[in-house]
Amino acid sequence: MARAANKAGIPDEVFSFLKELWKDVKEKVVEETWLRIKKEVYKAQKRFSGETIAVFGPPAAGKSTLLKVLQNVNTPAAELQTFSKTELEEQGDINVDFKLSVGPDEQVRFRFKVRKNSDVGGEEYIRKLHWPAVIKGAAVVIYMLEGPKLLSDDSQIYRERVFADFDWLLEQSQLLHENFAIVLGFNKVDELCDTTTYKSFVREHGDLLEKLKLDIQDRWPEHLVSHIKGGIFLSLLEPRLRAFTLNGLVSCFVGDELMKLYRQPT
């Protein structure tokens, strides 16, 4: 009697063996990937601990709010919604504490201390007065953007302001850490979408943020463009959307390569 075979013409017992073998291999690969993630998380935590971040950008983009969220990711929205103009306010060390998954059922606390940070205003006269001290030695620069303004009728005016800030940053780039990374933070996503539409919003407008990054890179010399890492969509006020954007915040500190690795098993 001929042995049963599946549609591919492979005998059923051989097909079942190959299927189980592939399952074992896949599980082994995923297990090894999670192990690599755990190692990289601890390495990133050790590498970044004690470094300097710089958070700046135009007025009302959410700079002060981001610093508060870094100190406590679960800060109630009511404590974040007060706005007051800041010129320069030196702050003490920030203890950053996130939870990161390092396995299907395992999380580790990603902790580090930011050695120095300053809450600085975004007005152009403040850029000249205080931004040099804020970016000095910074390993990570988070440039905050008021997202809705990039989608408004006056978006070109806003983009020109952004370009002027990055032209200034290029002139001052010698002040930064030698391995500095710059991330664009498209903030106030909660004004444009909710948790049910967030993913589709990001897919729809991802090209907008990417084009802004490329336009900035075109203004920088080739040997420095790799320091401009890309953009993240942020919602700092809406707690549920804040959870959606948490990985974006983490990627500012653990780096792009680790985040690519982190996304692989999901």
XYZ file of C-alpha atoms in Angstrom:
266
model
C 0.000 0.000 0.000
C 1.351 3.414 -0.933
C 2.074 5.758 1.930
C -0.204 8.782 2.322
C 1.276 12.044 1.127
C 0.298 15.689 1.513
C -0.284 18.154 -1.314
C 3.457 18.714 -1.680
C 3.929 15.016 -2.383
C 5.857 14.413 0.861
C 4.894 11.294 2.839
C 2.828 12.264 5.890
C 5.301 10.847 8.449
C 8.150 12.810 6.819
C 6.017 15.947 6.647
C 5.113 15.599 10.360
C 8.782 15.121 11.253
C 9.801 18.223 9.301
C 6.961 20.214 10.859
C 8.053 19.277 14.394
C 11.695 19.929 13.520
C 10.844 23.415 12.231
C 8.813 24.075 15.392
C 11.804 23.099 17.562
C 14.182 25.228 15.487
C 11.820 28.212 15.592
C 11.431 27.931 19.374
C 15.196 27.695 19.756
C 15.747 30.790 17.597
C 13.159 32.773 19.562
C 14.698 31.623 22.862
C 18.174 32.664 21.720
C 16.822 36.007 20.486
C 15.235 36.750 23.860
C 18.545 35.838 25.543
C 20.361 38.277 23.253
C 17.781 40.932 24.108
C 18.321 40.432 27.832
C 22.088 40.764 27.431
C 21.750 43.860 25.238
C 19.311 45.496 27.667
C 21.794 45.154 30.514
C 24.672 46.353 28.307
C 22.674 49.396 27.177
C 21.678 50.157 30.749
C 25.290 50.024 31.897
C 26.525 52.019 28.890
C 24.064 54.863 29.249
C 23.982 55.184 33.041
C 25.223 58.610 34.058
C 25.212 60.143 30.569
C 23.625 63.448 29.609
C 20.446 63.997 27.638
C 19.300 67.237 26.048
C 15.629 67.942 25.404
C 14.844 71.027 23.359
C 12.741 72.398 20.534
C 10.205 75.171 19.790
C 7.936 76.602 22.504
C 5.037 74.438 23.761
C 6.370 71.273 22.101
C 6.337 69.287 25.360
C 9.935 69.555 26.605
C 9.089 70.008 30.288
C 6.425 67.313 30.025
C 8.908 64.798 28.612
C 11.358 65.429 31.447
C 8.574 64.754 33.959
C 7.599 61.539 32.169
C 11.222 60.386 32.175
C 11.252 60.820 35.932
C 7.969 58.932 36.319
C 6.365 57.280 33.320
C 3.092 56.968 35.264
C 2.801 60.668 36.111
C -0.938 61.556 36.059
C -2.011 63.683 33.103
C -3.370 66.351 35.458
C 0.173 66.985 36.709
C 1.436 67.419 33.153
C -1.160 69.800 31.770
C 0.022 72.968 33.493
C 2.091 75.179 31.194
C 4.440 77.965 32.171
C 7.135 79.614 30.134
C 10.593 78.392 31.096
C 13.836 80.147 30.251
C 16.325 77.841 31.973
C 15.819 75.628 34.985
C 18.659 73.378 36.068
C 17.509 70.037 37.450
C 19.149 67.320 39.488
C 19.818 63.786 38.317
C 16.869 61.954 36.786
C 16.336 58.295 37.628
C 14.727 56.708 34.568
C 12.859 53.455 35.144
C 11.079 51.472 32.412
C 9.918 47.880 32.177
C 11.125 45.983 29.121
C 10.103 42.502 28.036
C 13.047 40.114 27.675
C 10.970 37.008 27.095
C 7.369 35.922 26.548
C 6.729 35.945 30.312
C 9.659 37.934 31.669
C 10.320 41.622 32.162
C 13.316 43.483 33.512
C 13.474 46.991 34.850
C 15.555 49.199 32.579
C 17.043 51.729 34.967
C 19.634 54.408 34.527
C 20.521 57.791 35.932
C 20.739 60.833 33.701
C 23.700 62.799 34.998
C 22.595 66.223 33.881
C 19.553 67.799 32.342
C 17.997 71.218 32.047
C 14.483 72.395 31.369
C 15.045 75.075 28.743
C 12.703 77.345 26.794
C 12.234 77.181 23.030
C 12.197 80.853 22.083
C 14.880 81.836 19.579
C 16.604 84.289 21.924
C 16.890 81.467 24.492
C 18.576 79.277 21.867
C 21.494 81.680 21.711
C 21.638 82.282 25.464
C 21.130 78.860 27.004
C 21.053 75.998 24.518
C 24.869 75.628 24.302
C 25.064 74.783 28.008
C 22.166 72.325 27.672
C 23.658 70.299 24.795
C 27.233 70.233 26.119
C 28.326 66.600 26.375
C 24.859 65.270 25.497
C 24.813 61.641 24.369
C 21.137 61.743 23.399
C 19.343 64.769 21.975
C 15.557 64.639 21.824
C 14.187 67.390 19.618
C 10.525 67.869 20.477
C 8.040 68.878 17.782
C 4.457 70.011 18.143
C 3.037 67.421 15.785
C -0.254 69.147 14.903
C 1.704 72.157 13.612
C 3.476 69.931 11.098
C 0.041 69.071 9.703
C -1.393 72.584 9.809
C -1.726 75.171 7.030
C 1.316 76.944 8.518
C 3.481 73.826 8.466
C 6.119 75.389 6.197
C 6.709 78.218 8.677
C 7.088 75.650 11.450
C 9.475 73.534 9.360
C 11.650 76.588 8.709
C 11.928 77.087 12.462
C 12.976 73.444 12.842
C 15.595 73.813 10.093
C 16.982 76.929 11.808
C 17.343 74.985 15.069
C 19.201 72.163 13.333
C 21.439 74.614 11.457
C 22.341 76.013 14.868
C 22.861 72.511 16.255
C 25.246 71.694 13.419
C 27.274 74.806 14.199
C 27.457 73.684 17.844
C 27.920 69.955 17.183
C 31.425 69.954 18.672
C 29.776 70.470 22.058
C 27.951 67.128 21.837
C 29.191 63.717 22.945
C 31.319 62.109 20.229
C 28.738 59.342 19.725
C 25.668 61.544 20.060
C 22.261 60.485 18.748
C 19.440 62.853 17.760
C 15.800 61.769 17.766
C 12.806 63.754 16.491
C 9.820 63.559 18.826
C 6.495 64.137 17.021
C 4.532 65.051 20.149
C 0.824 65.639 20.924
C -0.367 62.670 18.882
C -3.350 62.522 21.263
C -4.726 65.642 19.553
C -4.816 63.784 16.237
C -5.823 60.198 17.061
C -6.759 57.775 19.843
C -5.725 54.249 20.810
C -7.943 52.685 18.137
C -6.474 54.788 15.313
C -2.896 55.282 16.573
C -1.284 52.547 14.479
C -3.015 53.633 11.288
C -2.073 57.257 12.037
C 1.598 56.304 12.398
C 1.484 54.309 9.159
C -0.151 57.192 7.350
C 2.209 59.899 8.619
C 5.440 57.955 9.045
C 6.620 59.292 5.683
C 6.099 62.858 6.896
C 8.499 62.385 9.785
C 10.942 60.478 7.610
C 10.940 63.249 5.000
C 11.587 65.843 7.693
C 14.539 63.799 8.894
C 15.903 63.475 5.348
C 15.464 67.205 4.705
C 17.459 67.920 7.879
C 20.134 65.409 6.891
C 20.467 67.140 3.501
C 21.564 70.255 5.396
C 24.262 68.357 7.309
C 27.652 67.053 6.066
C 27.711 63.401 5.134
C 29.909 62.281 8.034
C 27.351 63.549 10.571
C 24.007 62.532 9.064
C 24.086 59.078 10.714
C 23.771 60.779 14.107
C 20.212 61.850 13.204
C 18.480 58.582 13.981
C 14.886 59.217 12.996
C 11.587 60.043 14.644
C 9.113 58.783 17.197
C 5.431 59.589 17.670
C 4.699 60.653 21.235
C 1.643 61.143 23.378
C 2.636 62.207 26.875
C -0.738 63.257 28.286
C -3.126 60.440 27.357
C -2.091 57.468 29.594
C -3.252 54.767 27.169
C -1.494 56.376 24.209
C 1.568 56.950 26.393
C 1.802 53.169 26.684
C 1.763 52.926 22.878
C 4.670 55.371 22.623
C 6.771 53.936 25.449
C 8.986 51.917 23.111
C 9.775 55.095 21.232
C 11.031 56.688 24.429
C 13.089 53.621 25.292
C 14.649 53.551 21.825
C 16.147 56.992 22.504
C 18.307 55.386 25.147
C 18.876 51.769 24.209
C 19.540 52.544 20.551
C 18.067 51.558 17.211
C 19.838 48.209 16.934
C 18.486 46.939 20.229
C 14.971 48.060 19.349
C 15.173 46.194 16.029
C 16.248 43.113 17.976
C 13.497 43.711 20.514
C 10.836 43.738 17.791
C 11.936 40.468 16.177
C 10.159 37.913 18.398
C 6.875 39.831 18.597
